[in-house]
JSON list of C-alpha atoms in Angstrom, two decimals:
[
{"chain": "A", "resi": 1, "resn": "GLN", "atom": "CA", "xyz": [87.26, 28.73, 116.18]},
{"chain": "A", "resi": 2, "resn": "VAL", "atom": "CA", "xyz": [83.92, 28.82, 114.41]},
{"chain": "A", "resi": 3, "resn": "GLN", "atom": "CA", "xyz": [83.71, 31.16, 111.43]},
{"chain": "A", "resi": 4, "resn": "LEU", "atom": "CA", "xyz": [80.74, 32.08, 109.26]},
{"chain": "A", "resi": 5, "resn": "GLN", "atom": "CA", "xyz": [80.78, 33.29, 105.68]},
{"chain": "A", "resi": 6, "resn": "GLU", "atom": "CA", "xyz": [77.82, 34.63, 103.73]},
{"chain": "A", "resi": 7, "resn": "SER", "atom": "CA", "xyz": [77.63, 34.18, 99.98]},
{"chain": "A", "resi": 8, "resn": "GLY", "atom": "CA", "xyz": [75.18, 35.02, 97.24]},
{"chain": "A", "resi": 9, "resn": "PRO", "atom": "CA", "xyz": [74.30, 37.59, 94.59]},
{"chain": "A", "resi": 10, "resn": "GLY", "atom": "CA", "xyz": [74.95, 41.20, 95.47]},
{"chain": "A", "resi": 11, "resn": "LEU", "atom": "CA", "xyz": [72.24, 42.49, 93.15]},
{"chain": "A", "resi": 12, "resn": "VAL", "atom": "CA", "xyz": [68.65, 41.27, 92.95]},
{"chain": "A", "resi": 13, "resn": "LYS", "atom": "CA", "xyz": [65.86, 42.64, 90.78]},
{"chain": "A", "resi": 14, "resn": "PRO", "atom": "CA", "xyz": [62.61, 43.87, 92.33]},
{"chain": "A", "resi": 15, "resn": "SER", "atom": "CA", "xyz": [59.94, 41.15, 92.71]},
{"chain": "A", "resi": 16, "resn": "GLU", "atom": "CA", "xyz": [62.56, 38.40, 92.50]},
{"chain": "A", "resi": 17, "resn": "THR", "atom": "CA", "xyz": [63.87, 36.14, 95.28]},
{"chain": "A", "resi": 18, "resn": "LEU", "atom": "CA", "xyz": [66.97, 36.94, 97.30]},
{"chain": "A", "resi": 19, "resn": "SER", "atom": "CA", "xyz": [69.01, 33.83, 98.07]},
{"chain": "A", "resi": 20, "resn": "LEU", "atom": "CA", "xyz": [71.98, 33.69, 100.45]},
{"chain": "A", "resi": 21, "resn": "THR", "atom": "CA", "xyz": [74.00, 30.90, 101.98]},
{"chain": "A", "resi": 22, "resn": "CYS", "atom": "CA", "xyz": [76.01, 30.87, 105.17]},
{"chain": "A", "resi": 23, "resn": "THR", "atom": "CA", "xyz": [78.89, 28.39, 105.41]},
{"chain": "A", "resi": 24, "resn": "VAL", "atom": "CA", "xyz": [80.01, 27.36, 108.88]},
{"chain": "A", "resi": 25, "resn": "SER", "atom": "CA", "xyz": [83.66, 26.39, 109.28]},
{"chain": "A", "resi": 26, "resn": "GLY", "atom": "CA", "xyz": [85.75, 25.38, 112.27]},
{"chain": "A", "resi": 27, "resn": "GLY", "atom": "CA", "xyz": [82.83, 23.66, 113.95]},
{"chain": "A", "resi": 28, "resn": "SER", "atom": "CA", "xyz": [79.68, 21.68, 113.37]},
{"chain": "A", "resi": 29, "resn": "ILE", "atom": "CA", "xyz": [76.34, 23.20, 112.51]},
{"chain": "A", "resi": 30, "resn": "SER", "atom": "CA", "xyz": [74.75, 20.53, 114.67]},
{"chain": "A", "resi": 31, "resn": "SER", "atom": "CA", "xyz": [73.39, 21.99, 117.91]},
{"chain": "A", "resi": 32, "resn": "TYR", "atom": "CA", "xyz": [72.87, 25.75, 118.26]},
{"chain": "A", "resi": 33, "resn": "TYR", "atom": "CA", "xyz": [70.37, 27.95, 116.50]},
{"chain": "A", "resi": 34, "resn": "TRP", "atom": "CA", "xyz": [71.52, 29.80, 113.41]},
{"chain": "A", "resi": 35, "resn": "SER", "atom": "CA", "xyz": [70.19, 33.23, 112.52]},
{"chain": "A", "resi": 36, "resn": "TRP", "atom": "CA", "xyz": [69.94, 35.76, 109.75]},
{"chain": "A", "resi": 37, "resn": "ILE", "atom": "CA", "xyz": [70.02, 39.46, 110.59]},
{"chain": "A", "resi": 38, "resn": "ARG", "atom": "CA", "xyz": [70.02, 42.43, 108.23]},
{"chain": "A", "resi": 39, "resn": "GLN", "atom": "CA", "xyz": [70.94, 46.10, 108.42]},
{"chain": "A", "resi": 40, "resn": "PRO", "atom": "CA", "xyz": [69.64, 48.61, 105.87]},
{"chain": "A", "resi": 41, "resn": "PRO", "atom": "CA", "xyz": [72.07, 51.39, 104.94]},
{"chain": "A", "resi": 42, "resn": "GLY", "atom": "CA", "xyz": [72.49, 53.80, 107.84]},
{"chain": "A", "resi": 43, "resn": "LYS", "atom": "CA", "xyz": [69.94, 51.97, 109.99]},
{"chain": "A", "resi": 44, "resn": "GLY", "atom": "CA", "xyz": [69.83, 49.49, 112.84]},
{"chain": "A", "resi": 45, "resn": "LEU", "atom": "CA", "xyz": [69.72, 45.72, 113.08]},
{"chain": "A", "resi": 46, "resn": "GLU", "atom": "CA", "xyz": [66.67, 43.69, 112.10]},
{"chain": "A", "resi": 47, "resn": "TRP", "atom": "CA", "xyz": [66.35, 40.02, 113.00]},
{"chain": "A", "resi": 48, "resn": "ILE", "atom": "CA", "xyz": [65.05, 37.94, 110.09]},
{"chain": "A", "resi": 49, "resn": "GLY", "atom": "CA", "xyz": [64.75, 34.50, 111.64]},
{"chain": "A", "resi": 50, "resn": "TYR", "atom": "CA", "xyz": [66.49, 31.39, 112.86]},
{"chain": "A", "resi": 51, "resn": "ILE", "atom": "CA", "xyz": [66.79, 27.71, 112.15]},
{"chain": "A", "resi": 52, "resn": "TYR", "atom": "CA", "xyz": [67.80, 24.92, 114.49]},
{"chain": "A", "resi": 53, "resn": "TYR", "atom": "CA", "xyz": [70.09, 22.27, 113.06]},
{"chain": "A", "resi": 54, "resn": "SER", "atom": "CA", "xyz": [67.17, 19.85, 113.23]},
{"chain": "A", "resi": 55, "resn": "GLY", "atom": "CA", "xyz": [65.28, 22.09, 110.81]},
{"chain": "A", "resi": 56, "resn": "SER", "atom": "CA", "xyz": [62.81, 23.88, 113.06]},
{"chain": "A", "resi": 57, "resn": "THR", "atom": "CA", "xyz": [62.44, 27.54, 112.20]},
{"chain": "A", "resi": 58, "resn": "ASN", "atom": "CA", "xyz": [61.08, 30.81, 113.51]},
{"chain": "A", "resi": 59, "resn": "TYR", "atom": "CA", "xyz": [60.71, 34.03, 111.55]},
{"chain": "A", "resi": 60, "resn": "ASN", "atom": "CA", "xyz": [60.23, 37.72, 112.21]},
{"chain": "A", "resi": 61, "resn": "PRO", "atom": "CA", "xyz": [56.45, 38.22, 112.02]},
{"chain": "A", "resi": 62, "resn": "SER", "atom": "CA", "xyz": [56.94, 41.23, 109.74]},
{"chain": "A", "resi": 63, "resn": "LEU", "atom": "CA", "xyz": [58.80, 39.12, 107.16]},
{"chain": "A", "resi": 64, "resn": "LYS", "atom": "CA", "xyz": [57.27, 35.71, 107.78]},
{"chain": "A", "resi": 65, "resn": "SER", "atom": "CA", "xyz": [55.21, 35.55, 104.59]},
{"chain": "A", "resi": 66, "resn": "ARG", "atom": "CA", "xyz": [58.31, 36.05, 102.43]},
{"chain": "A", "resi": 67, "resn": "VAL", "atom": "CA", "xyz": [61.07, 34.23, 104.32]},
{"chain": "A", "resi": 68, "resn": "THR", "atom": "CA", "xyz": [62.35, 30.67, 104.18]},
{"chain": "A", "resi": 69, "resn": "ILE", "atom": "CA", "xyz": [65.42, 29.50, 106.09]},
{"chain": "A", "resi": 70, "resn": "SER", "atom": "CA", "xyz": [66.78, 26.01, 105.48]},
{"chain": "A", "resi": 71, "resn": "VAL", "atom": "CA", "xyz": [69.75, 23.96, 106.66]},
{"chain": "A", "resi": 72, "resn": "ASP", "atom": "CA", "xyz": [72.05, 21.44, 104.99]},
{"chain": "A", "resi": 73, "resn": "THR", "atom": "CA", "xyz": [73.95, 19.68, 107.75]},
{"chain": "A", "resi": 74, "resn": "SER", "atom": "CA", "xyz": [75.96, 17.61, 105.25]},
{"chain": "A", "resi": 75, "resn": "LYS", "atom": "CA", "xyz": [77.47, 20.81, 103.89]},
{"chain": "A", "resi": 76, "resn": "ASN", "atom": "CA", "xyz": [77.53, 22.67, 107.21]},
{"chain": "A", "resi": 77, "resn": "GLN", "atom": "CA", "xyz": [75.45, 25.41, 105.62]},
{"chain": "A", "resi": 78, "resn": "PHE", "atom": "CA", "xyz": [72.19, 27.21, 106.16]},
{"chain": "A", "resi": 79, "resn": "SER", "atom": "CA", "xyz": [70.38, 29.42, 103.70]},
{"chain": "A", "resi": 80, "resn": "LEU", "atom": "CA", "xyz": [68.00, 32.34, 103.42]},
{"chain": "A", "resi": 81, "resn": "LYS", "atom": "CA", "xyz": [65.40, 32.97, 100.77]},
{"chain": "A", "resi": 82, "resn": "LEU", "atom": "CA", "xyz": [63.42, 36.21, 100.74]},
{"chain": "A", "resi": 83, "resn": "SER", "atom": "CA", "xyz": [60.78, 36.48, 98.04]},
{"chain": "A", "resi": 84, "resn": "SER", "atom": "CA", "xyz": [59.16, 39.41, 96.28]},
{"chain": "A", "resi": 85, "resn": "VAL", "atom": "CA", "xyz": [61.94, 41.79, 97.21]},
{"chain": "A", "resi": 86, "resn": "THR", "atom": "CA", "xyz": [61.70, 45.56, 96.93]},
{"chain": "A", "resi": 87, "resn": "ALA", "atom": "CA", "xyz": [64.17, 48.39, 97.42]},
{"chain": "A", "resi": 88, "resn": "ALA", "atom": "CA", "xyz": [63.33, 48.26, 101.13]},
{"chain": "A", "resi": 89, "resn": "ASP", "atom": "CA", "xyz": [65.11, 44.91, 101.31]},
{"chain": "A", "resi": 90, "resn": "THR", "atom": "CA", "xyz": [68.43, 46.50, 100.33]},
{"chain": "A", "resi": 91, "resn": "ALA", "atom": "CA", "xyz": [70.73, 45.84, 103.26]},
{"chain": "A", "resi": 92, "resn": "VAL", "atom": "CA", "xyz": [73.82, 44.15, 104.61]},
{"chain": "A", "resi": 93, "resn": "TYR", "atom": "CA", "xyz": [72.79, 40.60, 105.48]},
{"chain": "A", "resi": 94, "resn": "TYR", "atom": "CA", "xyz": [74.56, 38.82, 108.32]},
{"chain": "A", "resi": 95, "resn": "CYS", "atom": "CA", "xyz": [74.43, 35.21, 109.42]},
{"chain": "A", "resi": 96, "resn": "ALA", "atom": "CA", "xyz": [75.19, 34.36, 113.02]},
{"chain": "A", "resi": 97, "resn": "ARG", "atom": "CA", "xyz": [75.34, 31.53, 115.51]},
{"chain": "A", "resi": 98, "resn": "ALA", "atom": "CA", "xyz": [72.73, 31.93, 118.22]},
{"chain": "A", "resi": 99, "resn": "PRO", "atom": "CA", "xyz": [72.90, 30.14, 121.55]},
{"chain": "A", "resi": 100, "resn": "SER", "atom": "CA", "xyz": [69.35, 29.97, 122.83]},
{"chain": "A", "resi": 101, "resn": "GLY", "atom": "CA", "xyz": [67.38, 28.42, 125.62]},
{"chain": "A", "resi": 102, "resn": "TYR", "atom": "CA", "xyz": [65.57, 29.26, 128.80]},
{"chain": "A", "resi": 103, "resn": "TYR", "atom": "CA", "xyz": [65.88, 29.09, 132.54]},
{"chain": "A", "resi": 104, "resn": "VAL", "atom": "CA", "xyz": [62.99, 28.19, 134.78]},
{"chain": "A", "resi": 105, "resn": "SER", "atom": "CA", "xyz": [62.27, 30.22, 137.86]},
{"chain": "A", "resi": 106, "resn": "GLY", "atom": "CA", "xyz": [59.16, 29.34, 139.77]},
{"chain": "A", "resi": 107, "resn": "SER", "atom": "CA", "xyz": [56.37, 29.09, 137.25]},
{"chain": "A", "resi": 108, "resn": "SER", "atom": "CA", "xyz": [58.06, 31.30, 134.65]},
{"chain": "A", "resi": 109, "resn": "ASN", "atom": "CA", "xyz": [60.45, 30.64, 131.78]},
{"chain": "A", "resi": 110, "resn": "TYR", "atom": "CA", "xyz": [63.08, 33.25, 131.02]},
{"chain": "A", "resi": 111, "resn": "PHE", "atom": "CA", "xyz": [64.51, 33.03, 127.52]},
{"chain": "A", "resi": 112, "resn": "TYR", "atom": "CA", "xyz": [68.01, 33.87, 126.40]},
{"chain": "A", "resi": 113, "resn": "TYR", "atom": "CA", "xyz": [68.87, 34.35, 122.76]},
{"chain": "A", "resi": 114, "resn": "TYR", "atom": "CA", "xyz": [72.02, 36.03, 121.57]},
{"chain": "A", "resi": 115, "resn": "MET", "atom": "CA", "xyz": [74.34, 35.98, 118.57]},
{"chain": "A", "resi": 116, "resn": "ASP", "atom": "CA", "xyz": [77.88, 35.11, 119.60]},
{"chain": "A", "resi": 117, "resn": "VAL", "atom": "CA", "xyz": [79.59, 34.49, 116.25]},
{"chain": "A", "resi": 118, "resn": "TRP", "atom": "CA", "xyz": [78.82, 36.64, 113.23]},
{"chain": "A", "resi": 119, "resn": "GLY", "atom": "CA", "xyz": [79.75, 36.51, 109.57]},
{"chain": "A", "resi": 120, "resn": "LYS", "atom": "CA", "xyz": [81.30, 39.59, 108.01]},
{"chain": "A", "resi": 121, "resn": "GLY", "atom": "CA", "xyz": [78.08, 40.36, 106.15]},
{"chain": "A", "resi": 122, "resn": "THR", "atom": "CA", "xyz": [77.20, 40.64, 102.51]},
{"chain": "A", "resi": 123, "resn": "THR", "atom": "CA", "xyz": [75.60, 43.63, 100.82]},
{"chain": "A", "resi": 124, "resn": "VAL", "atom": "CA", "xyz": [72.49, 42.96, 98.78]},
{"chain": "A", "resi": 125, "resn": "THR", "atom": "CA", "xyz": [71.06, 45.69, 96.59]},
{"chain": "A", "resi": 126, "resn": "VAL", "atom": "CA", "xyz": [67.58, 45.44, 95.12]},
{"chain": "A", "resi": 127, "resn": "SER", "atom": "CA", "xyz": [67.47, 47.32, 91.86]},
{"chain": "A", "resi": 128, "resn": "SER", "atom": "CA", "xyz": [66.49, 46.83, 88.27]},
{"chain": "B", "resi": 1, "resn": "GLN", "atom": "CA", "xyz": [60.41, 52.45, 115.32]},
{"chain": "B", "resi": 2, "resn": "SER", "atom": "CA", "xyz": [62.34, 49.87, 117.33]},
{"chain": "B", "resi": 3, "resn": "VAL", "atom": "CA", "xyz": [60.70, 47.74, 119.99]},
{"chain": "B", "resi": 4, "resn": "LEU", "atom": "CA", "xyz": [63.53, 48.55, 122.40]},
{"chain": "B", "resi": 5, "resn": "THR", "atom": "CA", "xyz": [64.38, 52.20, 123.05]},
{"chain": "B", "resi": 6, "resn": "GLN", "atom": "CA", "xyz": [67.96, 53.44, 123.20]},
{"chain": "B", "resi": 7, "resn": "PRO", "atom": "CA", "xyz": [69.32, 57.00, 123.18]},
{"chain": "B", "resi": 8, "resn": "PRO", "atom": "CA", "xyz": [70.54, 57.87, 119.68]},
{"chain": "B", "resi": 9, "resn": "SER", "atom": "CA", "xyz": [73.89, 59.08, 120.94]},
{"chain": "B", "resi": 10, "resn": "VAL", "atom": "CA", "xyz": [76.07, 59.42, 124.02]},
{"chain": "B", "resi": 11, "resn": "SER", "atom": "CA", "xyz": [79.48, 60.96, 124.48]},
{"chain": "B", "resi": 12, "resn": "ALA", "atom": "CA", "xyz": [82.22, 61.18, 127.07]},
{"chain": "B", "resi": 13, "resn": "ALA", "atom": "CA", "xyz": [85.89, 61.95, 127.36]},
{"chain": "B", "resi": 14, "resn": "PRO", "atom": "CA", "xyz": [88.66, 59.36, 127.24]},
{"chain": "B", "resi": 15, "resn": "GLY", "atom": "CA", "xyz": [89.09, 57.63, 130.58]},
{"chain": "B", "resi": 16, "resn": "GLN", "atom": "CA", "xyz": [85.59, 58.47, 131.70]},
{"chain": "B", "resi": 17, "resn": "LYS", "atom": "CA", "xyz": [82.58, 56.22, 132.18]},
{"chain": "B", "resi": 18, "resn": "VAL", "atom": "CA", "xyz": [79.43, 56.11, 130.08]},
{"chain": "B", "resi": 19, "resn": "THR", "atom": "CA", "xyz": [76.16, 54.23, 130.34]},
{"chain": "B", "resi": 20, "resn": "ILE", "atom": "CA", "xyz": [73.74, 53.32, 127.58]},
{"chain": "B", "resi": 21, "resn": "SER", "atom": "CA", "xyz": [70.16, 52.54, 128.45]},
{"chain": "B", "resi": 22, "resn": "CYS", "atom": "CA", "xyz": [67.77, 50.12, 126.76]},
{"chain": "B", "resi": 23, "resn": "SER", "atom": "CA", "xyz": [64.09, 50.33, 127.62]},
{"chain": "B", "resi": 24, "resn": "GLY", "atom": "CA", "xyz": [61.51, 47.70, 126.81]},
{"chain": "B", "resi": 25, "resn": "SER", "atom": "CA", "xyz": [58.44, 46.08, 128.33]},
{"chain": "B", "resi": 26, "resn": "SER", "atom": "CA", "xyz": [57.27, 43.01, 130.18]},
{"chain": "B", "resi": 27, "resn": "SER", "atom": "CA", "xyz": [56.94, 41.30, 126.79]},
{"chain": "B", "resi": 28, "resn": "ASN", "atom": "CA", "xyz": [60.66, 41.41, 126.21]},
{"chain": "B", "resi": 29, "resn": "ILE", "atom": "CA", "xyz": [63.26, 42.75, 128.66]},
{"chain": "B", "resi": 30, "resn": "GLY", "atom": "CA", "xyz": [61.01, 42.27, 131.66]},
{"chain": "B", "resi": 31, "resn": "ASN", "atom": "CA", "xyz": [60.89, 38.51, 131.27]},
{"chain": "B", "resi": 32, "resn": "ASN", "atom": "CA", "xyz": [63.93, 37.58, 129.20]},
{"chain": "B", "resi": 33, "resn": "TYR", "atom": "CA", "xyz": [67.67, 38.02, 129.09]},
{"chain": "B", "resi": 34, "resn": "VAL", "atom": "CA", "xyz": [69.37, 40.95, 127.38]},
{"chain": "B", "resi": 35, "resn": "SER", "atom": "CA", "xyz": [72.44, 40.97, 125.16]},
{"chain": "B", "resi": 36, "resn": "TRP", "atom": "CA", "xyz": [74.58, 43.86, 123.95]},
{"chain": "B", "resi": 37, "resn": "TYR", "atom": "CA", "xyz": [76.54, 44.25, 120.72]},
{"chain": "B", "resi": 38, "resn": "GLN", "atom": "CA", "xyz": [79.28, 46.61, 119.58]},
{"chain": "B", "resi": 39, "resn": "GLN", "atom": "CA", "xyz": [79.49, 47.56, 115.92]},
{"chain": "B", "resi": 40, "resn": "LEU", "atom": "CA", "xyz": [82.66, 49.35, 114.91]},
{"chain": "B", "resi": 41, "resn": "PRO", "atom": "CA", "xyz": [82.40, 51.36, 111.68]},
{"chain": "B", "resi": 42, "resn": "GLY", "atom": "CA", "xyz": [82.19, 49.15, 108.63]},
{"chain": "B", "resi": 43, "resn": "THR", "atom": "CA", "xyz": [82.27, 45.89, 110.56]},
{"chain": "B", "resi": 44, "resn": "ALA", "atom": "CA", "xyz": [79.87, 43.22, 111.74]},
{"chain": "B", "resi": 45, "resn": "PRO", "atom": "CA", "xyz": [78.36, 43.46, 115.23]},
{"chain": "B", "resi": 46, "resn": "LYS", "atom": "CA", "xyz": [80.29, 41.80, 118.04]},
{"chain": "B", "resi": 47, "resn": "LEU", "atom": "CA", "xyz": [78.79, 40.28, 121.18]},
{"chain": "B", "resi": 48, "resn": "LEU", "atom": "CA", "xyz": [79.74, 42.27, 124.30]},
{"chain": "B", "resi": 49, "resn": "ILE", "atom": "CA", "xyz": [77.30, 41.07, 126.96]},
{"chain": "B", "resi": 50, "resn": "TYR", "atom": "CA", "xyz": [74.92, 38.12, 127.10]},
{"chain": "B", "resi": 51, "resn": "GLU", "atom": "CA", "xyz": [72.35, 36.95, 129.66]},
{"chain": "B", "resi": 52, "resn": "ASN", "atom": "CA", "xyz": [72.17, 40.49, 131.11]},
{"chain": "B", "resi": 53, "resn": "ASN", "atom": "CA", "xyz": [75.63, 40.67, 132.60]},
{"chain": "B", "resi": 54, "resn": "LYS", "atom": "CA", "xyz": [77.95, 37.94, 131.31]},
{"chain": "B", "resi": 55, "resn": "ARG", "atom": "CA", "xyz": [80.98, 38.76, 129.19]},
{"chain": "B", "resi": 56, "resn": "PRO", "atom": "CA", "xyz": [82.24, 36.43, 126.45]},
{"chain": "B", "resi": 57, "resn": "SER", "atom": "CA", "xyz": [85.85, 35.40, 126.62]},
{"chain": "B", "resi": 58, "resn": "GLY", "atom": "CA", "xyz": [88.08, 38.22, 125.45]},
{"chain": "B", "resi": 59, "resn": "ILE", "atom": "CA", "xyz": [85.75, 41.08, 126.36]},
{"chain": "B", "resi": 60, "resn": "PRO", "atom": "CA", "xyz": [87.47, 43.30, 128.93]},
{"chain": "B", "resi": 61, "resn": "ASP", "atom": "CA", "xyz": [85.82, 43.95, 132.28]},
{"chain": "B", "resi": 62, "resn": "ARG", "atom": "CA", "xyz": [85.53, 47.63, 131.33]},
{"chain": "B", "resi": 63, "resn": "PHE", "atom": "CA", "xyz": [82.25, 46.51, 129.77]},
{"chain": "B", "resi": 64, "resn": "SER", "atom": "CA", "xyz": [79.40, 45.58, 132.09]},
{"chain": "B", "resi": 65, "resn": "GLY", "atom": "CA", "xyz": [75.69, 44.93, 131.82]},
{"chain": "B", "resi": 66, "resn": "SER", "atom": "CA", "xyz": [72.78, 45.11, 134.20]},
{"chain": "B", "resi": 67, "resn": "LYS", "atom": "CA", "xyz": [69.02, 44.77, 134.13]},
{"chain": "B", "resi": 68, "resn": "SER", "atom": "CA", "xyz": [66.26, 46.09, 136.32]},
{"chain": "B", "resi": 69, "resn": "GLY", "atom": "CA", "xyz": [62.62, 45.48, 135.54]},
{"chain": "B", "resi": 70, "resn": "THR", "atom": "CA", "xyz": [61.96, 46.36, 131.91]},
{"chain": "B", "resi": 71, "resn": "SER", "atom": "CA", "xyz": [65.23, 48.24, 131.34]},
{"chain": "B", "resi": 72, "resn": "ALA", "atom": "CA", "xyz": [68.83, 47.27, 130.81]},
{"chain": "B", "resi": 73, "resn": "THR", "atom": "CA", "xyz": [72.06, 49.23, 130.94]},
{"chain": "B", "resi": 74, "resn": "LEU", "atom": "CA", "xyz": [75.45, 48.85, 129.33]},
{"chain": "B", "resi": 75, "resn": "GLY", "atom": "CA", "xyz": [78.32, 50.45, 131.17]},
{"chain": "B", "resi": 76, "resn": "ILE", "atom": "CA", "xyz": [81.74, 51.23, 129.76]},
{"chain": "B", "resi": 77, "resn": "THR", "atom": "CA", "xyz": [84.54, 52.49, 132.00]},
{"chain": "B", "resi": 78, "resn": "GLY", "atom": "CA", "xyz": [87.98, 53.79, 131.11]},
{"chain": "B", "resi": 79, "resn": "LEU", "atom": "CA", "xyz": [86.75, 54.97, 127.73]},
{"chain": "B", "resi": 80, "resn": "GLN", "atom": "CA", "xyz": [89.14, 54.65, 124.81]},
{"chain": "B", "resi": 81, "resn": "THR", "atom": "CA", "xyz": [88.96, 56.15, 121.35]},
{"chain": "B", "resi": 82, "resn": "GLY", "atom": "CA", "xyz": [88.68, 52.60, 120.04]},
{"chain": "B", "resi": 83, "resn": "ASP", "atom": "CA", "xyz": [85.34, 52.26, 121.83]},
{"chain": "B", "resi": 84, "resn": "GLU", "atom": "CA", "xyz": [83.73, 54.68, 119.35]},
{"chain": "B", "resi": 85, "resn": "ALA", "atom": "CA", "xyz": [81.04, 52.53, 117.78]},
{"chain": "B", "resi": 86, "resn": "ASP", "atom": "CA", "xyz": [77.35, 51.84, 117.59]},
{"chain": "B", "resi": 87, "resn": "TYR", "atom": "CA", "xyz": [75.93, 49.78, 120.45]},
{"chain": "B", "resi": 88, "resn": "TYR", "atom": "CA", "xyz": [72.77, 47.67, 120.25]},
{"chain": "B", "resi": 89, "resn": "CYS", "atom": "CA", "xyz": [70.74, 45.87, 122.85]},
{"chain": "B", "resi": 90, "resn": "GLY", "atom": "CA", "xyz": [68.69, 42.80, 121.97]},
{"chain": "B", "resi": 91, "resn": "THR", "atom": "CA", "xyz": [66.39, 40.31, 123.60]},
{"chain": "B", "resi": 92, "resn": "TRP", "atom": "CA", "xyz": [63.67, 37.74, 123.00]},
{"chain": "B", "resi": 93, "resn": "ASP", "atom": "CA", "xyz": [60.11, 39.03, 122.71]},
{"chain": "B", "resi": 94, "resn": "SER", "atom": "CA", "xyz": [56.85, 37.26, 123.45]},
{"chain": "B", "resi": 95, "resn": "SER", "atom": "CA", "xyz": [55.89, 37.83, 119.81]},
{"chain": "B", "resi": 96, "resn": "LEU", "atom": "CA", "xyz": [58.27, 34.93, 119.25]},
{"chain": "B", "resi": 97, "resn": "SER", "atom": "CA", "xyz": [60.98, 37.05, 117.71]},
{"chain": "B", "resi": 98, "resn": "VAL", "atom": "CA", "xyz": [64.24, 38.68, 118.55]},
{"chain": "B", "resi": 99, "resn": "VAL", "atom": "CA", "xyz": [64.06, 42.44, 118.94]},
{"chain": "B", "resi": 100, "resn": "PHE", "atom": "CA", "xyz": [66.81, 45.05, 118.94]},
{"chain": "B", "resi": 101, "resn": "GLY", "atom": "CA", "xyz": [67.13, 48.61, 120.09]},
{"chain": "B", "resi": 102, "resn": "GLY", "atom": "CA", "xyz": [67.64, 51.30, 117.48]},
{"chain": "B", "resi": 103, "resn": "GLY", "atom": "CA", "xyz": [71.31, 51.62, 118.40]},
{"chain": "B", "resi": 104, "resn": "THR", "atom": "CA", "xyz": [73.38, 54.21, 120.25]},
{"chain": "B", "resi": 105, "resn": "LYS", "atom": "CA", "xyz": [76.34, 55.98, 118.71]},
{"chain": "B", "resi": 106, "resn": "LEU", "atom": "CA", "xyz": [79.14, 56.44, 121.23]},
{"chain": "B", "resi": 107, "resn": "THR", "atom": "CA", "xyz": [81.51, 59.33, 120.68]},
{"chain": "B", "resi": 108, "resn": "VAL", "atom": "CA", "xyz": [84.70, 59.53, 122.70]},
{"chain": "B", "resi": 109, "resn": "LEU", "atom": "CA", "xyz": [85.52, 63.22, 122.74]}
]
C-alpha cells in the first residue's frame, strides 16, 4: 500500500527557509493531489497547500506569500518550502495524499477533498 | 479561530454512543463534502469518513457521518477506550482552501 515519509531539517533559524520533502512509496505520485498540513504544538490542523502531479498548485491564502510546493515525478517526491519562518511556524508537518474532485448537481459543483494516506509527520522547530 | 466550529470536548462511557458536531457555512460545508479524521495521541491523523458519510476500507461501521445544511456530525457507537482521541472535520472552502475544525477531544470515561 502507499506510504509517505517526510524528511528534512528538524531545526530552522528564524528568517530562513524551511524545506521538507515527502517520498511516496508503494505507488505512483502520478494522479491524485498531494498535500502538506501542519500542526503547531497542542493545536489543531492547518492545511498548507497542495500540488497535483502535473505541477498545478493551490495554497492556503494565509501562507501563500511564503509557500512553494513542487513535485518531482521521477523521484516520486513532492516538496515544501516555507520562507521567512518565525517561531509561529514551529509545528509537526505532515504530507498526505488527497483525492479531490467534484460532483455536478444541477447548476452547482460540489467539491470533495480529503486526505486518505498520511505520513507520520516530522517536527520542525524554528529557533536560533 | 477555526473556520469550522467543533465542541472542544465530549465524553461518554464505554459502550455508549457519542456525536461530534461540525458547524460551518454555505462557503464550505453547505456546498461541499465533509471528511472526518481521528488523531490518536502522538500519531498522525487517520481518515475516518469521506464525502460526508463514506467509510474507507478498514474503518468499522461504529463510525458514521452525516451532513445537513451547513453542519456535519460524526457518530461513534459502542465506544471503546481505544477511541479516545482528537477528532477533526474538514472540507473545501470557497476561498479555494481546505479548512478544518478546531478539533474535539473524546474522553471515554
